[in-house]
Amino acid sequence: SLSNGLIAPYQGFFVQGSAGGSGSITIAEADKSNSAGTFYKTMADSTGSMSFSISSGNYTDQAFVSFMNNGEEGIDGSDTYKLLPMSPSERVVGISYAEGNGLDISNLPYSHEGSIAISLDIMYLTVDDDYNFVTNENEVTMSWDLSSLPETVTSLTLTDNTSGSSFNLDEQSEVTFTTVEKGSFPAYGSGGVNIYPEVGESRFTLTVAYSAL
């Protein structure tokens, strides 16, 4: 959710290597931006993305889906985990899942035969005295941005797993619903950086349909 893809001063990021051993990241002088409003990196062909914006009262969150040639239905090297916060507090969260892993960015194939369904959960969380996140009922509004979808994606269907209703994301711009109570989970991990766990059934299923290869 960076502004126009730029990394502002004093922002920090967690980078996870896809294999063991050593590695390095080089940031050259030419990578420096001269403006806060322009992104000078040109995206390669065969990429695309979409985003979900979630809000409830004063709390907001985002979840993303990217499309690349290296994308897989399950976990791949361009998926990004949804990390538990360093300081747990009341919040609303949007999380997709792959193989039980909570994701902030779910990376899917740019081209695919048929369709792919992914779980998308929305939870309103408070914190109890034992530092557990507790799921609560609360009204939430979710909207989406489809302006950067690849031409290989022909339709996006969102199914509410609570009501069973479904619709194409092209048919409306947002949906309002009430989150459900479904227990609690630790707001901290067993050590190091930890990701959000999968809690019960996800509220939505997003089905991505592709054009024929």
PDB file of C-alpha atoms in Angstrom:
ATOM      1  CA  SER A   1       0.000   0.000   0.000  1.00  0.00           C
ATOM      2  CA  LEU A   2       2.895   2.349  -0.666  1.00  0.00           C
ATOM      3  CA  SER A   3       1.973   5.685  -2.211  1.00  0.00           C
ATOM      4  CA  ASN A   4       2.573   5.252  -5.948  1.00  0.00           C
ATOM      5  CA  GLY A   5       5.117   2.521  -5.247  1.00  0.00           C
ATOM      6  CA  LEU A   6       7.590   4.848  -3.501  1.00  0.00           C
ATOM      7  CA  ILE A   7       9.438   4.007  -0.286  1.00  0.00           C
ATOM      8  CA  ALA A   8       9.304   7.111   1.886  1.00  0.00           C
ATOM      9  CA  PRO A   9      12.068   8.029   4.371  1.00  0.00           C
ATOM     10  CA  TYR A  10      11.981   6.143   7.697  1.00  0.00           C
ATOM     11  CA  GLN A  11       9.714   3.356   6.447  1.00  0.00           C
ATOM     12  CA  GLY A  12      10.880  -0.157   7.245  1.00  0.00           C
ATOM     13  CA  PHE A  13      10.250  -3.443   5.433  1.00  0.00           C
ATOM     14  CA  PHE A  14      10.681  -7.126   6.161  1.00  0.00           C
ATOM     15  CA  VAL A  15      12.270  -9.146   3.335  1.00  0.00           C
ATOM     16  CA  GLN A  16      12.246 -12.952   3.385  1.00  0.00           C
ATOM     17  CA  GLY A  17      14.626 -14.930   1.203  1.00  0.00           C
ATOM     18  CA  SER A  18      13.202 -17.812  -0.816  1.00  0.00           C
ATOM     19  CA  ALA A  19      16.170 -20.145  -0.218  1.00  0.00           C
ATOM     20  CA  GLY A  20      18.917 -20.786   2.306  1.00  0.00           C
ATOM     21  CA  GLY A  21      22.388 -19.299   2.244  1.00  0.00           C
ATOM     22  CA  SER A  22      23.540 -15.722   1.930  1.00  0.00           C
ATOM     23  CA  GLY A  23      22.273 -12.958  -0.322  1.00  0.00           C
ATOM     24  CA  SER A  24      22.369  -9.230  -0.816  1.00  0.00           C
ATOM     25  CA  ILE A  25      20.260  -6.271  -1.895  1.00  0.00           C
ATOM     26  CA  THR A  26      21.891  -3.403  -3.763  1.00  0.00           C
ATOM     27  CA  ILE A  27      20.288   0.047  -3.835  1.00  0.00           C
ATOM     28  CA  ALA A  28      21.998   2.272  -6.386  1.00  0.00           C
ATOM     29  CA  GLU A  29      22.094   6.047  -6.586  1.00  0.00           C
ATOM     30  CA  ALA A  30      19.935   5.802  -9.720  1.00  0.00           C
ATOM     31  CA  ASP A  31      17.145   4.230  -7.640  1.00  0.00           C
ATOM     32  CA  LYS A  32      16.599   7.479  -5.741  1.00  0.00           C
ATOM     33  CA  SER A  33      13.357   9.306  -6.546  1.00  0.00           C
ATOM     34  CA  ASN A  34      13.340  13.067  -7.118  1.00  0.00           C
ATOM     35  CA  SER A  35       9.620  13.365  -6.424  1.00  0.00           C
ATOM     36  CA  ALA A  36       7.120  12.107  -3.875  1.00  0.00           C
ATOM     37  CA  GLY A  37       4.404  11.776  -6.516  1.00  0.00           C
ATOM     38  CA  THR A  38       6.033   9.864  -9.376  1.00  0.00           C
ATOM     39  CA  PHE A  39       7.109   6.253  -9.589  1.00  0.00           C
ATOM     40  CA  TYR A  40      10.053   5.950 -11.977  1.00  0.00           C
ATOM     41  CA  LYS A  41      10.260   2.183 -12.123  1.00  0.00           C
ATOM     42  CA  THR A  42       8.531   0.712 -15.178  1.00  0.00           C
ATOM     43  CA  MET A  43       6.632  -2.504 -14.577  1.00  0.00           C
ATOM     44  CA  ALA A  44       7.582  -5.438 -16.754  1.00  0.00           C
ATOM     45  CA  ASP A  45       5.025  -6.899 -19.105  1.00  0.00           C
ATOM     46  CA  SER A  46       2.804  -9.757 -17.926  1.00  0.00           C
ATOM     47  CA  THR A  47       1.991  -8.303 -14.512  1.00  0.00           C
ATOM     48  CA  GLY A  48      -1.135  -6.956 -12.881  1.00  0.00           C
ATOM     49  CA  SER A  49      -2.747  -6.377  -9.510  1.00  0.00           C
ATOM     50  CA  MET A  50      -5.901  -5.587  -7.575  1.00  0.00           C
ATOM     51  CA  SER A  51      -6.530  -4.365  -4.032  1.00  0.00           C
ATOM     52  CA  PHE A  52      -9.201  -4.525  -1.338  1.00  0.00           C
ATOM     53  CA  SER A  53      -9.714  -1.629   1.096  1.00  0.00           C
ATOM     54  CA  ILE A  54     -11.421  -2.509   4.386  1.00  0.00           C
ATOM     55  CA  SER A  55     -12.781   0.009   6.880  1.00  0.00           C
ATOM     56  CA  SER A  56     -14.722  -0.089  10.148  1.00  0.00           C
ATOM     57  CA  GLY A  57     -15.082   3.093  12.184  1.00  0.00           C
ATOM     58  CA  ASN A  58     -11.617   4.615  12.535  1.00  0.00           C
ATOM     59  CA  TYR A  59      -9.816   1.407  11.515  1.00  0.00           C
ATOM     60  CA  THR A  60      -8.667   0.528   8.002  1.00  0.00           C
ATOM     61  CA  ASP A  61      -6.642  -2.186   6.292  1.00  0.00           C
ATOM     62  CA  GLN A  62      -5.793  -3.411   2.797  1.00  0.00           C
ATOM     63  CA  ALA A  63      -5.235  -6.750   1.098  1.00  0.00           C
ATOM     64  CA  PHE A  64      -3.713  -7.289  -2.336  1.00  0.00           C
ATOM     65  CA  VAL A  65      -3.671  -9.787  -5.204  1.00  0.00           C
ATOM     66  CA  SER A  66      -0.856  -9.638  -7.754  1.00  0.00           C
ATOM     67  CA  PHE A  67      -0.533 -11.467 -11.071  1.00  0.00           C
ATOM     68  CA  MET A  68       2.872 -12.568 -12.368  1.00  0.00           C
ATOM     69  CA  ASN A  69       4.319 -15.265 -14.601  1.00  0.00           C
ATOM     70  CA  ASN A  70       5.874 -16.912 -11.521  1.00  0.00           C
ATOM     71  CA  GLY A  71       2.523 -17.015  -9.706  1.00  0.00           C
ATOM     72  CA  GLU A  72       1.128 -20.264  -8.314  1.00  0.00           C
ATOM     73  CA  GLU A  73      -2.227 -21.338  -6.890  1.00  0.00           C
ATOM     74  CA  GLY A  74      -0.471 -22.077  -3.603  1.00  0.00           C
ATOM     75  CA  ILE A  75       2.538 -20.433  -1.975  1.00  0.00           C
ATOM     76  CA  ASP A  76       5.172 -18.954  -4.289  1.00  0.00           C
ATOM     77  CA  GLY A  77       8.172 -16.655  -3.920  1.00  0.00           C
ATOM     78  CA  SER A  78       6.164 -13.481  -4.548  1.00  0.00           C
ATOM     79  CA  ASP A  79       3.484 -14.054  -1.898  1.00  0.00           C
ATOM     80  CA  THR A  80       3.788 -11.721   1.099  1.00  0.00           C
ATOM     81  CA  TYR A  81       2.827 -12.856   4.590  1.00  0.00           C
ATOM     82  CA  LYS A  82       0.413 -10.866   6.763  1.00  0.00           C
ATOM     83  CA  LEU A  83       2.511 -10.179   9.853  1.00  0.00           C
ATOM     84  CA  LEU A  84       1.175  -9.903  13.388  1.00  0.00           C
ATOM     85  CA  PRO A  85       1.735  -6.381  14.774  1.00  0.00           C
ATOM     86  CA  MET A  86       4.588  -5.623  17.160  1.00  0.00           C
ATOM     87  CA  SER A  87       2.092  -3.933  19.517  1.00  0.00           C
ATOM     88  CA  PRO A  88      -1.330  -5.628  19.431  1.00  0.00           C
ATOM     89  CA  SER A  89      -4.339  -3.313  19.525  1.00  0.00           C
ATOM     90  CA  GLU A  90      -7.940  -3.144  18.312  1.00  0.00           C
ATOM     91  CA  ARG A  91      -8.127  -3.303  14.508  1.00  0.00           C
ATOM     92  CA  VAL A  92      -9.828  -4.587  11.369  1.00  0.00           C
ATOM     93  CA  VAL A  93      -7.803  -6.916   9.128  1.00  0.00           C
ATOM     94  CA  GLY A  94      -8.140  -8.313   5.621  1.00  0.00           C
ATOM     95  CA  ILE A  95      -6.205 -11.516   4.951  1.00  0.00           C
ATOM     96  CA  SER A  96      -6.021 -13.954   2.050  1.00  0.00           C
ATOM     97  CA  TYR A  97      -4.782 -17.490   2.599  1.00  0.00           C
ATOM     98  CA  ALA A  98      -2.660 -20.009   0.710  1.00  0.00           C
ATOM     99  CA  GLU A  99      -1.942 -23.409   2.218  1.00  0.00           C
ATOM    100  CA  GLY A 100      -3.051 -22.074   5.620  1.00  0.00           C
ATOM    101  CA  ASN A 101      -0.670 -19.106   5.532  1.00  0.00           C
ATOM    102  CA  GLY A 102      -2.056 -15.600   6.114  1.00  0.00           C
ATOM    103  CA  LEU A 103      -1.091 -13.311   3.238  1.00  0.00           C
ATOM    104  CA  ASP A 104      -1.028  -9.559   2.704  1.00  0.00           C
ATOM    105  CA  ILE A 105      -0.291 -10.098  -1.013  1.00  0.00           C
ATOM    106  CA  SER A 106      -1.500 -13.256  -2.731  1.00  0.00           C
ATOM    107  CA  ASN A 107       0.455 -13.741  -5.952  1.00  0.00           C
ATOM    108  CA  LEU A 108      -1.406 -15.646  -8.689  1.00  0.00           C
ATOM    109  CA  PRO A 109      -0.439 -16.735 -12.221  1.00  0.00           C
ATOM    110  CA  TYR A 110      -0.659 -14.128 -14.962  1.00  0.00           C
ATOM    111  CA  SER A 111      -2.091 -16.797 -17.270  1.00  0.00           C
ATOM    112  CA  HIS A 112      -3.964 -19.903 -16.221  1.00  0.00           C
ATOM    113  CA  GLU A 113      -6.349 -22.491 -17.607  1.00  0.00           C
ATOM    114  CA  GLY A 114      -9.730 -22.217 -15.901  1.00  0.00           C
ATOM    115  CA  SER A 115     -10.143 -20.417 -12.576  1.00  0.00           C
ATOM    116  CA  ILE A 116      -8.509 -20.126  -9.155  1.00  0.00           C
ATOM    117  CA  ALA A 117     -10.369 -19.687  -5.850  1.00  0.00           C
ATOM    118  CA  ILE A 118      -8.681 -18.109  -2.826  1.00  0.00           C
ATOM    119  CA  SER A 119      -9.937 -17.511   0.711  1.00  0.00           C
ATOM    120  CA  LEU A 120     -10.335 -13.883   1.804  1.00  0.00           C
ATOM    121  CA  ASP A 121     -11.143 -13.275   5.458  1.00  0.00           C
ATOM    122  CA  ILE A 122     -12.159 -10.044   7.197  1.00  0.00           C
ATOM    123  CA  MET A 123     -11.965  -9.912  10.998  1.00  0.00           C
ATOM    124  CA  TYR A 124     -12.631  -7.195  13.557  1.00  0.00           C
ATOM    125  CA  LEU A 125     -10.235  -7.786  16.441  1.00  0.00           C
ATOM    126  CA  THR A 126      -9.928  -6.587  20.010  1.00  0.00           C
ATOM    127  CA  VAL A 127      -7.275  -7.581  22.570  1.00  0.00           C
ATOM    128  CA  ASP A 128      -8.082  -9.288  25.881  1.00  0.00           C
ATOM    129  CA  ASP A 129      -6.107  -9.196  29.141  1.00  0.00           C
ATOM    130  CA  ASP A 130      -4.075 -12.252  28.107  1.00  0.00           C
ATOM    131  CA  TYR A 131      -2.878 -10.602  24.869  1.00  0.00           C
ATOM    132  CA  ASN A 132      -5.117 -12.657  22.653  1.00  0.00           C
ATOM    133  CA  PHE A 133      -6.837 -11.219  19.607  1.00  0.00           C
ATOM    134  CA  VAL A 134     -10.593 -11.753  19.980  1.00  0.00           C
ATOM    135  CA  THR A 135     -12.870 -11.796  16.925  1.00  0.00           C
ATOM    136  CA  ASN A 136     -15.943  -9.559  17.218  1.00  0.00           C
ATOM    137  CA  GLU A 137     -19.126  -8.659  15.384  1.00  0.00           C
ATOM    138  CA  ASN A 138     -18.838  -5.235  13.782  1.00  0.00           C
ATOM    139  CA  GLU A 139     -20.013  -3.507  10.611  1.00  0.00           C
ATOM    140  CA  VAL A 140     -17.333  -3.395   7.925  1.00  0.00           C
ATOM    141  CA  THR A 141     -17.229  -1.887   4.438  1.00  0.00           C
ATOM    142  CA  MET A 142     -14.954  -3.358   1.781  1.00  0.00           C
ATOM    143  CA  SER A 143     -14.223  -1.778  -1.610  1.00  0.00           C
ATOM    144  CA  TRP A 144     -11.843  -2.800  -4.406  1.00  0.00           C
ATOM    145  CA  ASP A 145      -9.642  -1.345  -7.135  1.00  0.00           C
ATOM    146  CA  LEU A 146      -9.610  -3.281 -10.413  1.00  0.00           C
ATOM    147  CA  SER A 147      -7.843  -0.650 -12.529  1.00  0.00           C
ATOM    148  CA  SER A 148      -4.613  -2.679 -12.864  1.00  0.00           C
ATOM    149  CA  LEU A 149      -6.079  -6.102 -13.599  1.00  0.00           C
ATOM    150  CA  PRO A 150      -4.301  -8.026 -16.375  1.00  0.00           C
ATOM    151  CA  GLU A 151      -6.200  -8.636 -19.597  1.00  0.00           C
ATOM    152  CA  THR A 152      -5.933 -12.381 -18.959  1.00  0.00           C
ATOM    153  CA  VAL A 153      -8.470 -12.138 -16.092  1.00  0.00           C
ATOM    154  CA  THR A 154     -12.027 -12.207 -17.432  1.00  0.00           C
ATOM    155  CA  SER A 155     -14.073 -12.097 -14.213  1.00  0.00           C
ATOM    156  CA  LEU A 156     -13.798 -11.881 -10.425  1.00  0.00           C
ATOM    157  CA  THR A 157     -16.541 -13.434  -8.296  1.00  0.00           C
ATOM    158  CA  LEU A 158     -16.855 -12.781  -4.572  1.00  0.00           C
ATOM    159  CA  THR A 159     -18.850 -15.323  -2.560  1.00  0.00           C
ATOM    160  CA  ASP A 160     -19.996 -14.597   0.994  1.00  0.00           C
ATOM    161  CA  ASN A 161     -19.482 -17.911   2.781  1.00  0.00           C
ATOM    162  CA  THR A 162     -21.855 -16.871   5.578  1.00  0.00           C
ATOM    163  CA  SER A 163     -24.879 -16.025   3.425  1.00  0.00           C
ATOM    164  CA  GLY A 164     -23.977 -18.040   0.328  1.00  0.00           C
ATOM    165  CA  SER A 165     -24.603 -15.051  -1.958  1.00  0.00           C
ATOM    166  CA  SER A 166     -22.130 -14.118  -4.694  1.00  0.00           C
ATOM    167  CA  PHE A 167     -21.614 -11.373  -7.271  1.00  0.00           C
ATOM    168  CA  ASN A 168     -19.122 -10.206  -9.877  1.00  0.00           C
ATOM    169  CA  LEU A 169     -16.843  -7.421  -8.645  1.00  0.00           C
ATOM    170  CA  ASP A 170     -17.589  -5.474 -11.841  1.00  0.00           C
ATOM    171  CA  GLU A 171     -21.242  -5.192 -10.786  1.00  0.00           C
ATOM    172  CA  GLN A 172     -20.683  -3.012  -7.693  1.00  0.00           C
ATOM    173  CA  SER A 173     -17.907  -1.029  -6.059  1.00  0.00           C
ATOM    174  CA  GLU A 174     -18.235  -2.059  -2.404  1.00  0.00           C
ATOM    175  CA  VAL A 175     -19.996  -4.324   0.045  1.00  0.00           C
ATOM    176  CA  THR A 176     -21.029  -3.737   3.675  1.00  0.00           C
ATOM    177  CA  PHE A 177     -21.431  -6.628   6.095  1.00  0.00           C
ATOM    178  CA  THR A 178     -21.089  -7.617   9.760  1.00  0.00           C
ATOM    179  CA  THR A 179     -18.084  -9.668  10.822  1.00  0.00           C
ATOM    180  CA  VAL A 180     -18.642 -12.780  12.946  1.00  0.00           C
ATOM    181  CA  GLU A 181     -17.357 -13.956  16.297  1.00  0.00           C
ATOM    182  CA  LYS A 182     -15.259 -17.098  15.871  1.00  0.00           C
ATOM    183  CA  GLY A 183     -12.974 -17.341  18.854  1.00  0.00           C
ATOM    184  CA  SER A 184      -9.549 -15.938  19.625  1.00  0.00           C
ATOM    185  CA  PHE A 185      -5.866 -16.497  18.914  1.00  0.00           C
ATOM    186  CA  PRO A 186      -2.564 -15.253  20.424  1.00  0.00           C
ATOM    187  CA  ALA A 187      -1.641 -11.721  19.349  1.00  0.00           C
ATOM    188  CA  TYR A 188       2.009 -12.749  19.477  1.00  0.00           C
ATOM    189  CA  GLY A 189       4.021 -15.630  18.020  1.00  0.00           C
ATOM    190  CA  SER A 190       6.362 -18.217  19.456  1.00  0.00           C
ATOM    191  CA  GLY A 191       9.432 -16.205  18.478  1.00  0.00           C
ATOM    192  CA  GLY A 192      10.629 -13.794  15.813  1.00  0.00           C
ATOM    193  CA  VAL A 193       8.223 -12.442  13.233  1.00  0.00           C
ATOM    194  CA  ASN A 194       4.926 -14.320  13.020  1.00  0.00           C
ATOM    195  CA  ILE A 195       1.997 -14.332  10.607  1.00  0.00           C
ATOM    196  CA  TYR A 196      -1.749 -14.220  11.180  1.00  0.00           C
ATOM    197  CA  PRO A 197      -3.216 -17.724  11.599  1.00  0.00           C
ATOM    198  CA  GLU A 198      -6.274 -19.060   9.795  1.00  0.00           C
ATOM    199  CA  VAL A 199      -9.251 -18.802  12.170  1.00  0.00           C
ATOM    200  CA  GLY A 200     -12.287 -20.892  11.295  1.00  0.00           C
ATOM    201  CA  GLU A 201     -13.894 -20.373   7.895  1.00  0.00           C
ATOM    202  CA  SER A 202     -12.911 -17.329   5.860  1.00  0.00           C
ATOM    203  CA  ARG A 203     -15.738 -14.854   5.281  1.00  0.00           C
ATOM    204  CA  PHE A 204     -15.305 -14.747   1.495  1.00  0.00           C
ATOM    205  CA  THR A 205     -14.069 -16.795  -1.419  1.00  0.00           C
ATOM    206  CA  LEU A 206     -12.614 -14.879  -4.369  1.00  0.00           C
ATOM    207  CA  THR A 207     -12.800 -16.763  -7.676  1.00  0.00           C
ATOM    208  CA  VAL A 208     -10.530 -15.512 -10.438  1.00  0.00           C
ATOM    209  CA  ALA A 209     -11.520 -16.674 -13.937  1.00  0.00           C
ATOM    210  CA  TYR A 210      -8.982 -16.520 -16.764  1.00  0.00           C
ATOM    211  CA  SER A 211      -9.375 -16.304 -20.508  1.00  0.00           C
ATOM    212  CA  ALA A 212      -8.658 -19.450 -22.507  1.00  0.00           C
ATOM    213  CA  LEU A 213      -4.975 -20.045 -23.225  1.00  0.00           C
TER     214      LEU A 213
END
